[in-house]
Short mmCIF file of C-alpha atoms (C1' of nucleotides) in Angstrom, two decimals:
data_model
loop_
_atom_site.label_atom_id
_atom_site.label_comp_id
_atom_site.label_asym_id
_atom_site.label_seq_id
_atom_site.Cartn_x
_atom_site.Cartn_y
_atom_site.Cartn_z
CA MET A 1 -35.67 11.18 6.26
CA GLU A 2 -32.77 11.63 7.72
CA ARG A 3 -30.27 8.77 6.36
CA THR A 4 -29.29 6.03 8.87
CA LYS A 5 -25.71 4.31 9.44
CA ILE A 6 -25.79 0.80 8.92
CA ALA A 7 -24.12 -0.13 11.76
CA ASP A 8 -27.23 1.91 14.08
CA LEU A 9 -30.19 -0.25 12.51
CA ARG A 10 -30.20 -2.17 15.34
CA GLN A 11 -31.55 0.85 17.50
CA HIS A 12 -33.95 0.81 14.87
CA ILE A 13 -35.90 -2.11 15.34
CA GLY A 14 -39.49 -2.16 14.11
CA GLU A 15 -38.92 1.77 12.45
CA LYS A 16 -39.18 2.66 9.15
CA VAL A 17 -35.45 3.79 8.07
CA LYS A 18 -33.43 5.08 5.10
CA VAL A 19 -30.10 3.75 4.53
CA GLN A 20 -27.80 4.96 1.54
CA GLY A 21 -24.81 2.93 -0.15
CA PHE A 22 -23.93 0.33 -2.39
CA LEU A 23 -25.42 -2.23 -3.56
CA GLN A 24 -22.67 -4.47 -3.08
CA THR A 25 -24.51 -8.26 -3.74
CA LEU A 26 -28.16 -8.36 -5.64
CA ARG A 27 -29.45 -12.10 -4.93
CA ASP A 28 -32.23 -12.55 -7.70
CA GLN A 29 -34.44 -15.06 -7.04
CA LYS A 30 -37.71 -15.66 -8.67
CA LYS A 31 -39.99 -14.30 -5.71
CA MET A 32 -37.69 -12.51 -3.41
CA GLN A 33 -34.93 -10.52 -4.07
CA PHE A 34 -32.17 -9.50 -1.23
CA LEU A 35 -29.92 -6.83 -1.72
CA ILE A 36 -26.34 -6.69 0.19
CA LEU A 37 -26.01 -2.92 0.90
CA ARG A 38 -22.82 -1.21 2.02
CA ASP A 39 -21.86 2.19 3.48
CA LEU A 40 -18.88 3.54 5.92
CA SER A 41 -20.42 1.91 8.76
CA GLY A 42 -21.10 -1.96 7.30
CA LEU A 43 -23.56 -4.44 5.66
CA VAL A 44 -27.14 -4.73 5.72
CA GLN A 45 -29.17 -7.12 4.13
CA VAL A 46 -32.79 -5.60 2.17
CA ALA A 47 -35.43 -8.34 1.43
CA PHE A 48 -37.96 -7.92 -1.12
CA TRP A 49 -41.04 -9.56 -2.55
CA LYS A 50 -41.54 -9.54 -5.90
CA ALA A 51 -44.74 -10.12 -6.68
CA ASN A 52 -45.18 -6.72 -4.31
CA ASP A 53 -44.59 -4.48 -7.09
CA PRO A 54 -43.48 -6.28 -10.21
CA ALA A 55 -42.32 -3.12 -11.52
CA LEU A 56 -39.76 -2.17 -8.88
CA ALA A 57 -38.48 -5.62 -8.66
CA GLU A 58 -37.82 -5.35 -12.57
CA LYS A 59 -35.74 -1.77 -11.48
CA ILE A 60 -33.67 -3.61 -8.99
CA SER A 61 -32.88 -6.98 -11.22
CA ALA A 62 -31.66 -4.13 -13.83
CA THR A 63 -29.26 -2.33 -11.53
CA PRO A 64 -25.35 -3.34 -11.62
CA THR A 65 -23.45 -3.73 -8.44
CA GLU A 66 -21.97 -1.39 -6.99
CA SER A 67 -24.34 1.35 -7.74
CA VAL A 68 -25.06 3.88 -5.20
CA VAL A 69 -28.68 2.78 -4.24
CA SER A 70 -30.99 4.79 -1.49
CA VAL A 71 -33.52 2.51 0.36
CA THR A 72 -36.46 3.14 2.19
CA GLY A 73 -38.29 -0.11 4.38
CA THR A 74 -38.50 -0.78 8.16
CA VAL A 75 -35.90 -2.72 9.97
CA VAL A 76 -36.79 -6.37 11.09
CA ASP A 77 -35.19 -8.33 14.13
CA ASN A 78 -34.63 -12.03 12.15
CA PRO A 79 -32.18 -14.13 13.59
CA ILE A 80 -32.25 -16.39 10.30
CA VAL A 81 -30.45 -13.52 8.51
CA LYS A 82 -26.79 -14.25 9.23
CA LEU A 83 -25.55 -10.84 8.66
CA GLY A 84 -26.47 -9.34 11.69
CA GLY A 85 -29.85 -11.17 12.70
CA LEU A 86 -31.86 -8.54 11.23
CA GLU A 87 -32.90 -7.05 7.72
CA ILE A 88 -34.85 -4.16 6.51
CA GLN A 89 -37.99 -4.81 4.37
CA LEU A 90 -38.05 -2.79 1.46
CA GLU A 91 -40.18 -0.22 0.59
CA THR A 92 -38.76 2.31 -1.86
CA TYR A 93 -36.12 2.08 -4.12
CA GLU A 94 -33.75 4.45 -5.65
CA VAL A 95 -30.48 4.40 -8.08
CA ILE A 96 -28.69 7.56 -6.83
CA GLY A 97 -25.52 6.82 -8.28
CA PRO A 98 -25.33 4.08 -10.61
CA ALA A 99 -22.59 1.85 -11.76
CA GLU A 100 -21.46 0.68 -15.13
CA ALA A 101 -21.04 -3.09 -15.52
CA PRO A 102 -18.89 -5.02 -15.23
CA ILE A 103 -16.78 -2.63 -12.65
CA PRO A 104 -12.83 -2.79 -13.72
CA LEU A 105 -12.17 -3.55 -9.62
CA ASP A 106 -14.59 -5.45 -7.45
CA PRO A 107 -14.02 -4.41 -4.11
CA THR A 108 -16.08 -7.66 -3.19
CA ALA A 109 -13.47 -10.13 -5.14
CA GLU A 110 -11.62 -12.51 -2.72
CA ALA A 111 -8.38 -12.16 -4.90
CA LEU A 112 -7.09 -9.14 -5.04
CA PRO A 113 -5.62 -7.59 -8.37
CA SER A 114 -1.85 -6.89 -8.43
CA ILE A 115 -0.74 -3.44 -6.33
CA ASP A 116 -0.14 -1.96 -9.86
CA TYR A 117 -3.71 -2.37 -10.63
CA ARG A 118 -5.25 -1.37 -7.71
CA LEU A 119 -3.52 2.01 -7.52
CA ASP A 120 -4.78 2.80 -11.15
CA TRP A 121 -8.32 2.07 -9.70
CA ARG A 122 -7.51 3.09 -6.01
CA PHE A 123 -11.18 4.73 -5.49
CA LEU A 124 -12.22 1.82 -6.02
CA ASP A 125 -9.31 -0.66 -4.47
CA MET A 126 -10.33 1.94 -1.55
CA ARG A 127 -14.02 0.25 -1.05
CA ARG A 128 -12.71 -2.31 0.17
CA PRO A 129 -13.30 -2.56 4.21
CA PRO A 130 -9.76 -2.72 5.04
CA VAL A 131 -8.65 -0.09 3.57
CA THR A 132 -11.11 2.31 4.99
CA LEU A 133 -10.59 0.94 7.94
CA LEU A 134 -6.92 1.80 7.59
CA PHE A 135 -7.73 5.38 6.86
CA LYS A 136 -9.69 5.17 10.30
CA VAL A 137 -6.92 4.06 12.16
CA GLN A 138 -4.66 6.88 10.21
CA THR A 139 -7.46 9.26 11.22
CA THR A 140 -7.03 8.00 15.28
CA ALA A 141 -3.02 8.03 14.99
CA GLU A 142 -2.71 11.35 13.66
CA ALA A 143 -5.44 12.61 16.26
CA ALA A 144 -3.69 10.67 19.09
CA PHE A 145 -0.43 12.29 18.31
CA ARG A 146 -1.93 16.05 18.09
CA GLU A 147 -3.59 15.13 21.60
CA TYR A 148 -0.32 14.54 22.84
CA TRP A 149 1.78 17.40 21.79
CA LEU A 150 -0.88 19.34 22.87
CA LYS A 151 -1.12 17.89 26.07
CA HIS A 152 2.85 18.92 26.46
CA ASP A 153 2.57 22.32 25.48
CA PHE A 154 3.37 21.79 21.73
CA ILE A 155 3.01 24.71 18.99
CA GLU A 156 1.92 23.70 15.58
CA ILE A 157 4.01 25.02 12.75
CA HIS A 158 3.38 24.94 8.91
CA SER A 159 6.95 25.29 7.33
CA PRO A 160 6.72 26.21 3.54
CA LYS A 161 7.63 23.50 1.12
CA LEU A 162 8.71 25.57 -1.67
CA MET A 163 12.69 26.24 -1.06
CA GLY A 164 14.73 28.81 -2.75
CA SER A 165 17.77 26.53 -2.37
CA PRO A 166 18.86 23.52 -2.21
CA SER A 167 19.52 23.04 2.13
CA GLU A 168 21.03 19.80 3.30
CA SER A 169 23.10 17.92 0.79
CA GLY A 170 22.25 14.39 0.16
CA ALA A 171 18.58 14.11 -0.24
CA GLU A 172 18.08 14.65 -3.99
CA LEU A 173 15.55 17.75 -4.33
CA PHE A 174 12.79 18.42 -6.89
CA GLU A 175 13.20 21.62 -9.10
CA VAL A 176 10.24 23.62 -10.00
CA GLN A 177 9.69 25.99 -12.37
CA TYR A 178 8.98 29.70 -10.00
CA PHE A 179 8.18 32.37 -12.35
CA GLU A 180 11.56 33.38 -13.70
CA THR A 181 13.76 31.50 -11.29
CA LYS A 182 13.83 28.08 -10.05
CA ALA A 183 12.56 26.64 -6.52
CA TYR A 184 13.00 23.57 -4.86
CA LEU A 185 10.43 21.16 -2.72
CA ALA A 186 11.50 20.43 0.76
CA GLN A 187 12.89 17.35 1.45
CA SER A 188 12.11 18.21 5.46
CA PRO A 189 10.94 20.71 7.69
CA GLN A 190 14.39 20.17 9.09
CA PHE A 191 15.88 23.79 9.09
CA TYR A 192 11.98 24.74 9.63
CA LYS A 193 11.74 23.17 12.94
CA GLN A 194 15.20 24.87 14.18
CA MET A 195 14.39 27.88 13.41
CA ALA A 196 11.21 27.96 15.49
CA MET A 197 13.69 26.60 18.12
CA ALA A 198 15.70 29.80 17.74
CA ALA A 199 12.18 31.81 17.82
CA GLY A 200 11.66 30.48 21.45
CA PHE A 201 8.76 28.30 20.41
CA GLU A 202 10.11 26.05 22.69
CA ARG A 203 8.29 22.74 21.32
CA VAL A 204 6.77 22.76 17.73
CA PHE A 205 5.50 19.57 15.68
CA GLU A 206 4.52 19.38 12.41
CA ILE A 207 2.52 17.12 9.66
CA GLY A 208 2.77 17.89 6.54
CA PRO A 209 4.31 16.89 3.11
CA VAL A 210 7.49 15.62 2.38
CA PHE A 211 9.28 15.88 -1.12
CA ARG A 212 12.75 13.23 -2.17
CA ALA A 213 13.71 13.04 -5.53
CA ASP A 214 15.30 9.59 -5.32
CA PRO A 215 14.60 6.83 -7.72
CA SER A 216 13.61 4.34 -4.62
CA PHE A 217 12.18 1.07 -6.35
CA THR A 218 11.44 -0.52 -3.03
CA SER A 219 8.08 -1.30 -1.18
CA ARG A 220 8.86 1.02 1.82
CA HIS A 221 9.86 4.59 -0.10
CA MET A 222 7.57 7.34 -2.04
CA THR A 223 8.72 10.77 -3.69
CA GLU A 224 5.91 12.35 -1.41
CA PHE A 225 4.84 11.17 1.45
CA THR A 226 3.35 12.67 5.00
CA GLY A 227 6.02 13.87 7.75
CA ILE A 228 5.64 13.69 11.12
CA ASP A 229 8.08 15.80 12.83
CA MET A 230 8.65 17.57 16.16
CA GLU A 231 11.60 19.32 17.97
CA ILE A 232 11.52 19.96 21.65
CA SER A 233 14.17 22.82 23.62
CA TYR A 234 16.33 22.79 26.77
CA ILE A 235 17.10 18.95 26.26
CA GLU A 236 20.24 17.38 27.58
CA SER A 237 21.08 14.85 24.97
CA HIS A 238 18.99 12.86 22.02
CA GLU A 239 18.33 10.77 25.24
CA ASP A 240 15.76 13.07 25.42
CA VAL A 241 13.98 12.69 22.62
CA MET A 242 13.67 9.06 22.97
CA ARG A 243 12.09 8.90 25.88
CA PHE A 244 9.30 11.42 24.48
CA LEU A 245 8.97 9.35 21.53
CA GLU A 246 8.48 6.03 22.89
CA ASN A 247 5.73 7.64 25.60
CA MET A 248 3.81 9.15 22.87
CA LEU A 249 3.81 6.17 20.61
CA GLN A 250 3.17 4.15 23.65
CA TYR A 251 0.11 6.23 24.03
CA VAL A 252 -0.84 6.63 19.82
CA TYR A 253 -0.87 2.51 20.04
CA GLN A 254 -3.14 2.56 22.72
CA ARG A 255 -5.20 4.95 21.37
CA VAL A 256 -5.78 3.07 17.62
CA LYS A 257 -5.84 -0.06 20.29
CA ASP A 258 -8.80 1.19 22.31
CA ALA A 259 -10.34 2.51 19.31
CA HIS A 260 -10.18 -0.28 16.22
CA ASP A 261 -8.58 -3.45 18.53
CA GLU A 262 -11.65 -5.91 16.37
CA GLU A 263 -11.43 -4.64 13.14
CA ILE A 264 -7.48 -4.48 13.09
CA LYS A 265 -8.01 -8.29 13.95
CA GLN A 266 -10.68 -8.79 11.59
CA HIS A 267 -9.36 -6.97 8.64
CA PHE A 268 -5.62 -7.42 9.07
CA GLY A 269 -4.90 -10.27 11.44
CA VAL A 270 -2.91 -8.26 13.64
CA ASP A 271 -3.41 -8.12 17.64
CA LEU A 272 -2.09 -4.72 18.03
CA ARG A 273 0.63 -4.76 20.73
CA VAL A 274 0.89 -1.79 22.91
CA PRO A 275 5.05 -1.60 23.13
CA SER A 276 6.22 -1.33 26.40
CA VAL A 277 8.75 1.49 27.33
CA PRO A 278 11.57 2.24 27.19
CA PHE A 279 12.21 0.48 24.12
CA PRO A 280 15.46 -1.65 24.21
CA ARG A 281 18.09 1.08 23.10
CA ILE A 282 21.28 -0.52 21.22
CA THR A 283 24.39 1.65 19.96
CA MET A 284 25.71 1.28 16.89
CA ALA A 285 28.94 -0.51 18.32
CA GLN A 286 26.61 -2.99 20.45
CA ALA A 287 24.65 -3.78 16.83
CA LEU A 288 28.00 -4.27 14.69
CA GLU A 289 28.92 -6.86 17.89
CA ILE A 290 25.19 -8.81 17.75
CA LEU A 291 25.10 -8.87 14.44
CA LYS A 292 28.49 -10.94 14.60
CA GLU A 293 27.49 -12.71 17.22
CA VAL A 294 24.25 -13.97 15.36
CA GLY A 295 26.73 -14.55 11.90
CA TYR A 296 25.19 -11.86 9.55
CA GLN A 297 27.64 -10.30 7.47
CA ILE A 298 27.51 -6.79 6.45
CA PRO A 299 28.16 -5.54 2.91
CA PRO A 300 32.20 -4.70 2.96
CA GLU A 301 31.25 -0.93 1.90
CA LYS A 302 28.86 -0.17 4.59
CA LYS A 303 31.47 1.15 6.93
CA GLY A 304 30.32 2.14 9.74
CA ASP A 305 26.41 1.70 8.94
CA ILE A 306 23.85 -1.17 8.93
CA ASP A 307 22.29 -2.25 5.75
CA PRO A 308 17.91 -3.15 5.86
CA GLY A 309 19.06 -6.76 6.10
CA GLY A 310 21.13 -5.63 8.88
CA GLU A 311 18.09 -3.90 10.73
CA ARG A 312 16.18 -7.04 10.18
CA ALA A 313 18.06 -9.54 11.52
CA LEU A 314 18.89 -6.97 14.76
CA ALA A 315 15.02 -6.68 15.13
CA ASP A 316 14.97 -10.66 15.13
CA TYR A 317 17.45 -10.48 17.91
CA ILE A 318 15.57 -7.62 20.14
CA LYS A 319 12.18 -9.83 19.66
CA ARG A 320 13.80 -13.00 20.96
CA THR A 321 15.78 -11.16 23.54
CA TYR A 322 13.60 -8.46 24.66
CA ASP A 323 10.25 -9.59 22.92
CA HIS A 324 10.31 -6.34 21.69
CA ASP A 325 8.77 -4.92 18.32
CA PHE A 326 11.05 -1.67 18.66
CA PHE A 327 14.40 -0.72 19.38
CA TYR A 328 15.96 2.33 18.93
CA LEU A 329 19.78 2.25 17.29
CA ILE A 330 21.72 5.05 18.70
CA ASP A 331 24.98 6.63 18.41
CA TRP A 332 25.70 6.65 14.73
CA PRO A 333 29.66 7.73 13.44
CA ILE A 334 29.32 11.30 11.77
CA SER A 335 30.30 9.41 8.78
CA VAL A 336 26.56 8.68 7.77
CA ARG A 337 24.93 11.30 9.59
CA PRO A 338 24.39 15.01 8.61
CA PHE A 339 26.57 18.13 9.96
CA TYR A 340 23.73 19.28 12.05
CA HIS A 341 23.50 16.28 14.55
CA MET A 342 25.30 17.22 17.70
CA ARG A 343 28.46 14.93 18.21
CA HIS A 344 29.51 13.38 21.86
CA ALA A 345 31.77 15.22 23.42
CA ASP A 346 33.89 12.33 24.44
CA GLN A 347 32.94 10.60 21.56
CA PRO A 348 33.88 13.30 18.89
CA HIS A 349 33.41 10.38 15.99
CA LEU A 350 29.89 9.73 17.29
CA THR A 351 26.58 11.50 17.00
CA LYS A 352 23.69 11.85 19.35
CA SER A 353 21.73 10.58 17.18
CA PHE A 354 19.07 7.82 17.15
CA ASP A 355 17.19 5.79 14.66
CA LEU A 356 13.79 3.84 15.65
CA ILE A 357 13.30 0.13 13.98
CA ALA A 358 10.03 -1.36 14.63
CA ASN A 359 9.24 -4.75 13.49
CA GLY A 360 12.63 -4.40 11.12
CA THR A 361 11.74 -1.50 9.29
CA GLU A 362 13.14 2.34 10.02
CA ILE A 363 10.18 4.55 10.69
CA VAL A 364 12.08 7.58 12.60
CA THR A 365 15.27 9.36 12.42
CA GLY A 366 16.40 11.76 15.06
CA ALA A 367 18.99 13.62 17.01
CA GLN A 368 20.24 16.48 18.92
CA ARG A 369 21.10 18.94 17.14
CA GLU A 370 24.28 21.14 17.44
CA HIS A 371 23.10 24.78 18.45
CA ARG A 372 26.45 25.81 18.81
CA TYR A 373 27.07 28.54 16.18
CA GLU A 374 31.21 27.93 15.57
CA ILE A 375 31.00 24.34 15.95
CA LEU A 376 28.11 23.80 13.50
CA ARG A 377 29.62 25.93 10.92
CA GLN A 378 33.07 23.72 11.23
CA GLN A 379 31.08 20.42 10.94
CA ALA A 380 29.28 22.23 7.92
CA ILE A 381 32.48 22.61 6.53
CA GLU A 382 33.54 19.58 7.16
CA LYS A 383 30.97 18.12 5.53
CA GLY A 384 31.95 19.85 2.22
CA LEU A 385 28.78 22.17 1.89
CA SER A 386 28.67 25.17 1.11
CA ILE A 387 28.17 28.10 3.71
CA GLN A 388 26.51 30.60 1.58
CA SER A 389 23.56 28.45 0.64
CA ILE A 390 23.07 27.37 4.22
CA GLN A 391 24.33 30.91 5.68
CA PHE A 392 20.50 31.77 6.77
CA TYR A 393 20.21 28.49 8.68
CA LEU A 394 23.64 29.33 10.29
CA ASP A 395 22.10 32.41 11.39
CA PHE A 396 19.83 30.55 13.44
CA PHE A 397 22.19 29.80 16.07
CA ARG A 398 24.04 33.61 16.28
CA TYR A 399 21.73 35.24 18.44
CA GLY A 400 20.56 32.64 21.26
CA CYS A 401 19.47 29.56 20.26
CA PRO A 402 18.42 26.77 23.09
CA PRO A 403 19.45 23.29 23.21
CA HIS A 404 17.38 20.87 21.25
CA GLY A 405 16.31 17.74 19.65
CA GLY A 406 13.59 15.96 17.33
CA PHE A 407 12.74 13.48 14.80
CA GLY A 408 11.08 13.08 12.05
CA LEU A 409 8.39 10.07 11.35
CA GLY A 410 6.82 8.69 8.28
CA LEU A 411 3.29 8.63 8.65
CA SER A 412 2.46 5.76 6.04
CA ARG A 413 5.71 3.65 7.42
CA LEU A 414 3.94 3.84 10.74
CA LEU A 415 0.78 2.30 9.41
CA MET A 416 2.78 -0.08 6.93
CA VAL A 417 4.49 -1.62 10.15
CA MET A 418 1.22 -0.90 12.55
CA LEU A 419 -0.84 -3.27 10.45
CA ASN A 420 1.82 -5.57 9.00
CA LEU A 421 1.45 -3.91 5.37
CA PRO A 422 3.91 -5.14 3.11
CA ASN A 423 4.08 -2.56 0.80
CA ILE A 424 3.53 1.30 1.55
CA ARG A 425 1.65 1.97 -1.63
CA GLU A 426 -1.38 0.40 0.76
CA ALA A 427 -0.71 2.60 3.72
CA VAL A 428 -1.18 6.07 1.30
CA PHE A 429 -4.18 7.32 -0.28
CA LEU A 430 -2.70 7.99 -3.38
CA PHE A 431 0.88 6.56 -3.80
CA ARG A 432 3.59 8.74 -5.32
CA GLY A 433 6.77 7.34 -6.71
CA PRO A 434 9.36 7.39 -10.10
CA ASN A 435 6.80 5.86 -11.94
CA ARG A 436 3.89 6.78 -10.54
CA LEU A 437 2.07 10.27 -10.94
CA HIS A 438 -1.34 9.05 -11.60
CA PRO A 439 -3.91 8.92 -10.36
"C1'" G B 1 21.95 4.45 -10.52
"C1'" G B 2 22.48 -1.99 -9.83
"C1'" G B 3 21.21 -6.91 -9.63
"C1'" G B 4 16.41 -10.96 -9.49
"C1'" G B 5 11.73 -12.02 -10.83
"C1'" C B 6 7.21 -11.91 -13.94
"C1'" G B 7 3.80 -10.52 -17.82
"C1'" U B 8 -1.72 -15.62 -20.62
"C1'" G B 9 -9.57 -13.46 -21.36
"C1'" G B 10 -12.42 -7.73 -17.22
"C1'" U B 11 -9.44 -9.66 -12.72
"C1'" G B 12 -7.01 -14.02 -10.38
"C1'" U B 13 -4.38 -18.33 -11.57
"C1'" A B 14 -2.99 -23.17 -14.95
"C1'" G B 15 -0.50 -24.42 -18.89
"C1'" U B 16 7.59 -24.97 -19.62
"C1'" G B 17 7.98 -27.90 -27.54
"C1'" G B 18 2.53 -30.12 -30.83
"C1'" U B 19 -3.91 -28.99 -26.30
"C1'" U B 20 -10.24 -26.50 -29.80
"C1'" A B 21 -5.14 -22.68 -24.78
"C1'" A B 22 -7.52 -24.98 -19.00
"C1'" C B 23 -10.19 -22.97 -14.13
"C1'" A B 24 -12.29 -19.52 -11.00
"C1'" U B 25 -14.39 -15.05 -10.75
"C1'" G B 26 -16.50 -11.36 -12.98
"C1'" C B 27 -19.79 -10.23 -17.00
"C1'" G B 28 -25.22 -11.17 -20.20
"C1'" G B 29 -29.08 -14.97 -20.55
"C1'" C B 30 -32.34 -18.59 -18.43
"C1'" C B 31 -34.32 -21.47 -14.14
"C1'" C B 32 -35.13 -21.47 -8.82
"C1'" U B 33 -39.92 -22.78 -1.44
"C1'" G B 34 -35.53 -16.42 2.42
"C1'" U B 35 -31.02 -16.12 -0.21
"C1'" C B 36 -26.96 -15.42 2.45
"C1'" A B 37 -18.86 -16.95 -0.11
"C1'" A B 38 -26.67 -18.32 -2.28
"C1'" G B 39 -27.22 -22.91 -5.99
"C1'" G B 40 -27.84 -24.77 -11.58
"C1'" C B 41 -27.86 -24.50 -16.88
"C1'" C B 42 -26.44 -21.97 -21.24
"C1'" G B 43 -23.66 -18.10 -23.69
"C1'" A B 44 -19.86 -14.18 -24.70
"C1'" G B 45 -14.89 -13.21 -23.62
"C1'" A B 46 -7.64 -14.27 -24.70
"C1'" C B 47 -4.32 -14.59 -31.49
"C1'" C B 48 -0.94 -15.80 -24.58
"C1'" G B 49 3.07 -7.43 -23.48
"C1'" C B 50 5.27 -6.10 -28.13
"C1'" G B 51 9.71 -6.94 -32.00
"C1'" G B 52 12.70 -10.69 -33.75
"C1'" G B 53 15.31 -15.43 -34.12
"C1'" U B 54 15.82 -20.98 -33.17
"C1'" U B 55 12.46 -25.49 -34.79
"C1'" C B 56 8.87 -28.69 -39.29
"C1'" G B 57 6.36 -26.77 -35.23
"C1'" A B 58 6.43 -21.38 -29.95
"C1'" A B 59 2.59 -19.18 -24.71
"C1'" U B 60 6.11 -22.52 -23.80
"C1'" C B 61 13.26 -22.04 -25.83
"C1'" C B 62 16.80 -17.39 -27.26
"C1'" C B 63 17.41 -11.79 -28.12
"C1'" G B 64 16.11 -6.88 -28.05
"C1'" U B 65 12.54 -3.95 -26.11
"C1'" C B 66 8.02 -2.05 -23.31
"C1'" G B 67 5.26 -2.47 -18.43
"C1'" C B 68 5.35 -4.42 -13.53
"C1'" U B 69 7.54 -6.03 -9.24
"C1'" C B 70 10.75 -7.42 -5.41
"C1'" C B 71 15.93 -6.79 -3.00
"C1'" C B 72 20.29 -3.16 -3.00
"C1'" G B 73 21.83 2.19 -2.74
"C1'" C B 74 19.16 6.40 -0.63
"C1'" C B 75 16.10 7.12 3.19
"C1'" A B 76 10.97 8.30 6.72
#
RNA sequence: GGGGGCGUGGUGUAGUGGUUAACAUGCGGCCCUGUCAAGGCCGAGACCGCGGGUUCGAAUCCCGUCGCUCCCGCCA
């Protein structure tokens, strides 16, 4: 007999069905037993009159909650049942995956354990409907990204995550043993997607793992995360990249809203707003003025840069002024940007770059890249990089390379912002941080 | 790496100098006209992270240590 999803039971009134899932609750009374079964699609009540088969009733009584059970029975419409107005009248019952009792983390408990404990028992934590919903949303979002790229003639790439030499300066790299030598885990597909531009691919995207050896202890950092990267050729400025990104994000939000609007309201209390385009754009210079105006003090050591508190203050200002959850912070000074960002021809101290701030959290960094070999080389020297170690990269620009730009977006950060989660650890399947390598 | 906060039954909390360390939930047992966040009764379960100190007396104050967490730096 084929398994029926709980969500589809309404279409099977009067029929005999088989449902399989977790035994969420057992209300064991003198004459009757009520079982609440949960599968990925929902909950259903199963009713059993003990007198029908005392031995079976005994078996049911002895089943610990969260065991996986298989039930067959007849679906009956019953308005008295608060759970969906229907129930299954049990005929056969089998425990196909018994649970031990007590369970270390009860997925149905109203009081949530601490995040650390939840991560220890993540597979139990993930039985909670809000968590499964998060991964449904992630799936929808990733599919929407892909749809959007495919509609726009993108090529998907998978760049290596093992690298022979430390590439960009700054970001810390994980070192791994590689036979007789050392390798490094890629902290970004940056160089490789630019390589694809030099290869004439014109438009590429990659969704893949990114590794950062930064000992960051915040609610929005991980040492391993999924990066959503893209790069496009024949642009005129970073504005072209921003325009593409905002349209794509609007598309992604719309797809997520279409698919999960009600559930997101129910489980996260979020009324998903599809962002309007264009997003507000604030230059760094304007940002500093705004912060001055609203009385936000930037720490003095942050020359030309804005700290997270400043980003949140700006986000508040944008929200008040434009009623927008997103904004671009553009034209960053060269001092806080990597060597490969292109600079403004008329303002050589400013890069043609942007960050996307969503609800006060930085979720994207992008720029037009410098594709002119000599200038790029010069900028690398200026930043104190070893030309030798990045010569393979500089070579991309020696034999004809179209002007191009792109961005990197953190998938979990996007989900965190979208679903208004307090911590990125809730927005990822398994968190990896400085002190967390298990499970 | 710097700073703040927290660490009490399985879990979530209360208790801030003297209590048999409390409550909820979960767990075990019994009871119960179809229950539905089911309900009722009974029971087991914490030497209060660990080490030291102050005190007649410490979960409570101090020091150290470990763990977690948040913020900053760094970034997606």
